[in-house]
mmCIF file of C-alpha atoms and ligand atoms in Angstrom:
data_model
loop_
_atom_site.group_PDB
_atom_site.id
_atom_site.type_symbol
_atom_site.label_atom_id
_atom_site.label_comp_id
_atom_site.label_asym_id
_atom_site.label_seq_id
_atom_site.Cartn_x
_atom_site.Cartn_y
_atom_site.Cartn_z
ATOM 1 C CA MET O 1 -0.116 0.158 0.228
ATOM 2 C CA LYS O 2 1.211 3.741 -0.703
ATOM 3 C CA PRO O 3 1.960 5.607 2.138
ATOM 4 C CA ILE O 4 -0.644 8.496 2.512
ATOM 5 C CA ILE O 5 0.638 11.779 1.853
ATOM 6 C CA ILE O 6 -0.754 15.172 3.246
ATOM 7 C CA THR O 7 0.706 18.708 1.915
ATOM 8 C CA VAL O 8 0.070 21.800 3.604
ATOM 9 C CA ASP O 9 1.246 24.769 1.346
ATOM 10 C CA GLY O 10 0.955 28.733 1.489
ATOM 11 C CA PRO O 11 2.796 32.099 1.807
ATOM 12 C CA SER O 12 5.157 32.597 4.525
ATOM 13 C CA GLY O 13 3.975 33.205 8.032
ATOM 14 C CA VAL O 14 0.474 31.506 7.632
ATOM 15 C CA GLY O 15 1.091 29.075 10.597
ATOM 16 C CA LYS O 16 1.498 26.232 7.944
ATOM 17 C CA GLY O 17 4.396 24.693 10.052
ATOM 18 C CA THR O 18 2.322 24.529 12.818
ATOM 19 C CA ILE O 19 -0.670 23.048 11.319
ATOM 20 C CA ALA O 20 1.320 20.773 9.338
ATOM 21 C CA MET O 21 3.156 19.434 12.919
ATOM 22 C CA MET O 22 -0.090 19.340 14.777
ATOM 23 C CA ILE O 23 -1.487 16.879 12.091
ATOM 24 C CA ALA O 24 1.697 14.905 11.830
ATOM 25 C CA GLU O 25 1.736 14.589 15.727
ATOM 26 C CA LYS O 26 -2.057 13.619 15.746
ATOM 27 C CA LEU O 27 -1.742 10.748 13.174
ATOM 28 C CA SER O 28 2.004 9.607 14.017
ATOM 29 C CA TYR O 29 3.010 10.162 10.496
ATOM 30 C CA LYS O 30 6.277 11.823 9.784
ATOM 31 C CA TYR O 31 6.606 15.918 9.106
ATOM 32 C CA LEU O 32 9.020 17.720 6.978
ATOM 33 C CA ASP O 33 9.433 21.276 6.840
ATOM 34 C CA SER O 34 10.703 22.063 3.182
ATOM 35 C CA GLY O 35 11.708 25.478 3.892
ATOM 36 C CA SER O 36 14.164 24.722 6.378
ATOM 37 C CA LEU O 37 16.158 22.734 3.567
ATOM 38 C CA TYR O 38 15.948 25.732 1.144
ATOM 39 C CA ARG O 39 17.059 28.004 4.486
ATOM 40 C CA SER O 40 19.876 25.339 5.674
ATOM 41 C CA LEU O 41 21.229 25.411 1.782
ATOM 42 C CA ALA O 42 21.236 29.071 1.395
ATOM 43 C CA LEU O 43 22.890 29.669 4.612
ATOM 44 C CA LYS O 44 25.725 26.715 4.155
ATOM 45 C CA LEU O 45 26.163 28.550 0.757
ATOM 46 C CA TYR O 46 26.545 31.868 1.999
ATOM 47 C CA GLU O 47 28.909 30.855 4.452
ATOM 48 C CA LYS O 48 30.819 29.088 1.986
ATOM 49 C CA ASN O 49 30.844 32.293 -0.178
ATOM 50 C CA ASN O 50 30.438 34.927 2.182
ATOM 51 C CA ASN O 51 28.765 37.003 -0.912
ATOM 52 C CA PRO O 52 24.969 37.870 -0.068
ATOM 53 C CA GLU O 53 24.627 38.953 -3.846
ATOM 54 C CA ASN O 54 25.737 35.763 -5.443
ATOM 55 C CA ILE O 55 25.455 32.959 -3.199
ATOM 56 C CA LEU O 56 24.498 30.155 -5.869
ATOM 57 C CA GLU O 57 27.823 30.846 -7.453
ATOM 58 C CA ASN O 58 29.744 27.976 -6.460
ATOM 59 C CA LEU O 59 26.611 25.909 -6.353
ATOM 60 C CA ASP O 60 28.165 23.568 -8.752
ATOM 61 C CA GLU O 61 31.121 22.456 -7.317
ATOM 62 C CA SER O 62 29.387 22.740 -3.582
ATOM 63 C CA ILE O 63 26.191 20.283 -4.481
ATOM 64 C CA ASN O 64 28.248 17.312 -3.412
ATOM 65 C CA ASP O 65 29.678 18.567 -0.508
ATOM 66 C CA ILE O 66 26.647 19.711 1.146
ATOM 67 C CA SER O 67 24.616 17.191 2.862
ATOM 68 C CA ILE O 68 21.275 18.159 4.605
ATOM 69 C CA ASP O 69 19.363 16.192 7.562
ATOM 70 C CA PHE O 70 15.875 17.045 8.475
ATOM 71 C CA ARG O 71 14.985 15.378 11.647
ATOM 72 C CA TYR O 72 11.607 14.781 13.152
ATOM 73 C CA LYS O 73 10.452 12.642 16.500
ATOM 74 C CA LYS O 74 7.148 13.008 17.470
ATOM 75 C CA GLY O 75 6.510 15.429 20.421
ATOM 76 C CA GLU O 76 10.074 16.797 19.723
ATOM 77 C CA LYS O 77 10.783 19.936 17.741
ATOM 78 C CA ALA O 78 12.083 19.378 14.512
ATOM 79 C CA GLN O 79 15.537 19.576 13.484
ATOM 80 C CA VAL O 80 17.916 20.236 10.701
ATOM 81 C CA PHE O 81 21.587 19.457 9.879
ATOM 82 C CA VAL O 82 24.386 20.591 7.451
ATOM 83 C CA ASN O 83 27.120 18.381 7.333
ATOM 84 C CA GLY O 84 26.201 17.223 10.697
ATOM 85 C CA ASN O 85 26.054 20.743 12.081
ATOM 86 C CA ASP O 86 22.877 21.435 14.344
ATOM 87 C CA TYR O 87 21.205 24.439 12.062
ATOM 88 C CA THR O 88 17.824 24.473 13.525
ATOM 89 C CA ASN O 89 18.001 27.972 15.181
ATOM 90 C CA LYS O 90 20.509 29.557 13.186
ATOM 91 C CA ILE O 91 18.274 29.435 9.748
ATOM 92 C CA ARG O 92 15.347 31.040 11.678
ATOM 93 C CA THR O 93 16.369 34.645 10.845
ATOM 94 C CA GLU O 94 14.773 37.081 7.707
ATOM 95 C CA LYS O 95 17.943 37.496 6.140
ATOM 96 C CA VAL O 96 17.859 33.855 5.731
ATOM 97 C CA ALA O 97 14.955 33.661 4.801
ATOM 98 C CA ILE O 98 15.546 36.107 1.759
ATOM 99 C CA MET O 99 18.600 34.122 0.648
ATOM 100 C CA ALA O 100 16.116 31.129 1.006
ATOM 101 C CA SER O 101 13.873 32.595 -1.315
ATOM 102 C CA SER O 102 16.600 33.796 -3.514
ATOM 103 C CA ILE O 103 17.984 30.360 -4.270
ATOM 104 C CA ALA O 104 14.415 28.767 -4.559
ATOM 105 C CA LYS O 105 14.496 30.152 -8.102
ATOM 106 C CA ASP O 106 17.522 27.875 -9.132
ATOM 107 C CA LYS O 107 16.610 24.652 -10.824
ATOM 108 C CA ARG O 108 19.729 23.028 -9.852
ATOM 109 C CA ALA O 109 18.917 24.074 -5.835
ATOM 110 C CA ARG O 110 15.255 22.826 -6.152
ATOM 111 C CA ASP O 111 16.211 19.614 -7.948
ATOM 112 C CA MET O 112 18.577 18.690 -5.035
ATOM 113 C CA LEU O 113 16.145 19.465 -2.324
ATOM 114 C CA GLU O 114 13.362 17.495 -4.350
ATOM 115 C CA LYS O 115 15.593 14.339 -4.134
ATOM 116 C CA TYR O 116 15.830 14.929 -0.710
ATOM 117 C CA GLN O 117 12.420 15.444 0.146
ATOM 118 C CA ARG O 118 11.235 12.593 -2.168
ATOM 119 C CA SER O 119 13.612 9.938 -0.258
ATOM 120 C CA TYR O 120 12.043 11.216 3.068
ATOM 121 C CA LEU O 121 8.911 9.696 2.047
ATOM 122 C CA THR O 122 8.770 6.075 4.025
ATOM 123 C CA ASP O 123 5.715 3.600 4.529
ATOM 124 C CA GLU O 124 4.857 5.716 7.979
ATOM 125 C CA GLY O 125 3.093 8.382 6.011
ATOM 126 C CA LEU O 126 3.664 11.921 5.963
ATOM 127 C CA VAL O 127 3.015 15.783 6.261
ATOM 128 C CA ALA O 128 5.218 18.112 4.573
ATOM 129 C CA ASP O 129 4.634 21.591 4.342
ATOM 130 C CA GLY O 130 6.267 24.427 2.121
ATOM 131 C CA ARG O 131 5.199 26.100 -1.565
ATOM 132 C CA ASP O 132 5.006 23.314 -3.985
ATOM 133 C CA MET O 133 4.199 20.291 -1.939
ATOM 134 C CA GLY O 134 1.174 19.631 -3.603
ATOM 135 C CA THR O 135 1.795 20.775 -6.800
ATOM 136 C CA LYS O 136 5.453 19.425 -7.541
ATOM 137 C CA VAL O 137 7.245 17.168 -5.040
ATOM 138 C CA PHE O 138 4.147 15.298 -3.288
ATOM 139 C CA ALA O 139 1.716 15.900 -6.555
ATOM 140 C CA GLU O 140 0.266 12.353 -5.999
ATOM 141 C CA ALA O 141 -0.504 13.480 -2.111
ATOM 142 C CA ASN O 142 -4.079 12.110 -1.033
ATOM 143 C CA ILE O 143 -4.908 15.392 0.831
ATOM 144 C CA LYS O 144 -3.575 19.095 -0.253
ATOM 145 C CA PHE O 145 -4.393 21.869 1.867
ATOM 146 C CA TYR O 146 -3.748 25.582 1.046
ATOM 147 C CA LEU O 147 -3.449 27.948 3.741
ATOM 148 C CA THR O 148 -3.974 31.260 2.956
ATOM 149 C CA ALA O 149 -4.481 34.710 5.578
ATOM 150 C CA SER O 150 -3.953 38.654 5.266
ATOM 151 C CA VAL O 151 -0.755 40.035 5.071
ATOM 152 C CA GLU O 152 -1.794 42.271 8.121
ATOM 153 C CA LYS O 153 -2.623 38.970 10.211
ATOM 154 C CA ARG O 154 0.133 37.205 9.092
ATOM 155 C CA ALA O 155 2.598 40.050 10.103
ATOM 156 C CA GLU O 156 0.598 40.411 13.108
ATOM 157 C CA ARG O 157 1.406 36.821 13.815
ATOM 158 C CA ARG O 158 5.151 36.918 13.095
ATOM 159 C CA LEU O 159 5.120 40.306 15.427
ATOM 160 C CA ASN O 160 4.072 38.261 18.133
ATOM 161 C CA GLN O 161 6.293 35.419 17.976
ATOM 162 C CA LEU O 162 9.446 37.811 17.755
ATOM 163 C CA LYS O 163 7.960 39.501 20.821
ATOM 164 C CA ASP O 164 7.708 35.997 22.665
ATOM 165 C CA GLN O 165 11.333 35.487 21.412
ATOM 166 C CA GLY O 166 12.544 39.178 22.770
ATOM 167 C CA ILE O 167 12.986 40.231 19.775
ATOM 168 C CA SER O 168 11.540 43.885 18.776
ATOM 169 C CA ALA O 169 10.106 44.610 15.172
ATOM 170 C CA ASN O 170 7.453 46.957 13.730
ATOM 171 C CA LEU O 171 4.019 45.735 12.129
ATOM 172 C CA PRO O 172 4.921 48.182 8.453
ATOM 173 C CA THR O 173 8.308 46.864 8.038
ATOM 174 C CA LEU O 174 7.192 43.284 8.507
ATOM 175 C CA ILE O 175 4.405 43.656 6.084
ATOM 176 C CA GLN O 176 6.735 45.051 3.669
ATOM 177 C CA LYS O 177 8.990 41.778 4.136
ATOM 178 C CA LEU O 178 6.217 39.256 3.794
ATOM 179 C CA LEU O 179 4.855 41.225 0.591
ATOM 180 C CA LEU O 180 8.220 41.269 -1.039
ATOM 181 C CA ARG O 181 8.827 37.066 -0.137
ATOM 182 C CA ASP O 182 5.454 36.531 -1.296
ATOM 183 C CA LYS O 183 6.114 38.283 -5.100
ATOM 184 C CA ALA O 184 9.370 36.503 -5.020
ATOM 185 C CA ASP O 185 7.821 33.090 -4.583
ATOM 186 C CA THR O 186 4.750 33.758 -6.526
ATOM 187 C CA ASP O 187 6.338 35.185 -9.363
ATOM 188 C CA ARG O 188 9.173 32.597 -9.808
ATOM 189 C CA LEU O 189 9.154 30.535 -13.189
ATOM 190 C CA ILE O 190 10.065 26.900 -11.552
ATOM 191 C CA SER O 191 7.240 25.479 -8.858
ATOM 192 C CA PRO O 192 6.118 29.047 -8.208
ATOM 193 C CA LEU O 193 3.662 29.684 -5.035
ATOM 194 C CA ILE O 194 0.164 28.549 -6.223
ATOM 195 C CA PRO O 195 -2.430 26.373 -4.881
ATOM 196 C CA ALA O 196 -2.778 22.936 -6.193
ATOM 197 C CA LYS O 197 -5.966 22.552 -8.521
ATOM 198 C CA ASP O 198 -7.245 19.980 -6.230
ATOM 199 C CA ALA O 199 -5.893 21.975 -2.864
ATOM 200 C CA ILE O 200 -8.566 22.575 -0.161
ATOM 201 C CA ILE O 201 -8.213 26.272 0.755
ATOM 202 C CA ILE O 202 -8.276 27.332 4.167
ATOM 203 C CA ASP O 203 -8.126 31.108 4.920
ATOM 204 C CA THR O 204 -7.122 30.936 8.642
ATOM 205 C CA SER O 205 -7.094 35.107 9.291
ATOM 206 C CA GLU O 206 -10.245 34.467 11.677
ATOM 207 C CA PHE O 207 -9.045 31.267 13.238
ATOM 208 C CA SER O 208 -6.803 30.045 16.035
ATOM 209 C CA ALA O 209 -4.444 27.430 15.206
ATOM 210 C CA GLU O 210 -6.406 24.874 17.006
ATOM 211 C CA GLU O 211 -9.636 25.792 15.076
ATOM 212 C CA VAL O 212 -7.915 25.559 11.611
ATOM 213 C CA PHE O 213 -6.130 21.956 13.078
ATOM 214 C CA ASN O 214 -9.525 20.788 13.880
ATOM 215 C CA LYS O 215 -10.685 21.762 10.322
ATOM 216 C CA THR O 216 -8.143 19.885 8.943
ATOM 217 C CA ILE O 217 -8.190 16.702 10.901
ATOM 218 C CA ASN O 218 -12.091 16.463 10.004
ATOM 219 C CA ILE O 219 -11.276 16.851 6.291
ATOM 220 C CA ILE O 220 -8.649 14.341 6.579
ATOM 221 C CA ARG O 221 -10.631 11.752 8.357
ATOM 222 C CA ASP O 222 -14.071 12.221 5.842
ATOM 223 C CA ASN O 223 -11.718 11.462 3.064
ATOM 224 C CA ILE O 224 -9.484 9.001 4.219
ATOM 225 C CA LYS O 225 -10.688 5.700 5.778
ATOM 226 C CA ASN O 226 -9.419 4.366 8.737
ATOM 227 C CA ILE O 227 -7.550 7.152 10.052
HETATM 228 O O1 DC Q 1 8.557 28.605 4.754
HETATM 229 P P1 DC Q 1 9.846 29.172 4.639
HETATM 230 O O2 DC Q 1 9.496 30.741 5.102
HETATM 231 O O3 DC Q 1 10.742 28.705 5.695
HETATM 232 O O4 DC Q 1 10.627 28.864 3.380
HETATM 233 C C1 DC Q 1 11.804 30.052 3.337
HETATM 234 C C2 DC Q 1 12.132 29.896 1.827
HETATM 235 O O5 DC Q 1 12.171 28.917 0.853
HETATM 236 C C3 DC Q 1 10.524 30.276 1.059
HETATM 237 O O6 DC Q 1 10.450 32.204 0.909
HETATM 238 C C4 DC Q 1 10.567 30.495 -0.309
HETATM 239 C C5 DC Q 1 11.403 28.903 -0.297
HETATM 240 N N1 DC Q 1 10.476 27.283 -0.643
HETATM 241 C C6 DC Q 1 10.565 27.064 -1.545
HETATM 242 O O7 DC Q 1 10.706 27.557 -2.727
HETATM 243 N N2 DC Q 1 9.371 25.801 -1.519
HETATM 244 C C7 DC Q 1 9.196 25.309 -0.711
HETATM 245 N N3 DC Q 1 8.849 24.192 -0.742
HETATM 246 C C8 DC Q 1 9.704 25.893 0.574
HETATM 247 C C9 DC Q 1 10.284 26.864 0.690
#
């Protein structure tokens, strides 16, 4: 029997990571945060190169020297390692997010990460979040969610996350940054951010994570027998 795959795509700050992880926990499936792979590759290329303007310069030489390993265990925080070094926390900056969005336009980078993402799938079942999980990498997924929310709401949530981490930020700047990244992710030629034709679209603007999770789990139970 083929493993069950659930994809959760959407723009940045929409809460897809939280929801995807809650679904994975509930169903005891594997979880994959594909954005963390783009962030890790971007940061590693930057560290090798130290030229933010052109981190893809050495991609061809570097591609065989970079090994990315995403790890998730039920009930624990997901982690990502690059060549054995823990990158989990250091990829979570806005600077790395912008670099990730920029390398995400490159076919070589996407092919490398797609291979990894496919190899991550096992019989256990998978919940994968990102931009092209349902349209490209796991196009055969059993259920595809596409989460949206107003940019104001997404920026507000990001502001609160940052506040919790003791980092100060302001709403207009966060809105600007989100809009720029949305544009880069939507306008790119390969695997742009777009809902899959068969995706279930959920606007999360007015709902808590718990409420969105309940919606998704009900849809999953209605569509997949024996879950
Ligand atoms: O989900 P995130 O914010 O961590 O993703 C960072 C960037 O990586 C995002 O702006 C675009 C890129 N990305 C992508 O192109 N495809 C994915 N499946 C996931 C992320």
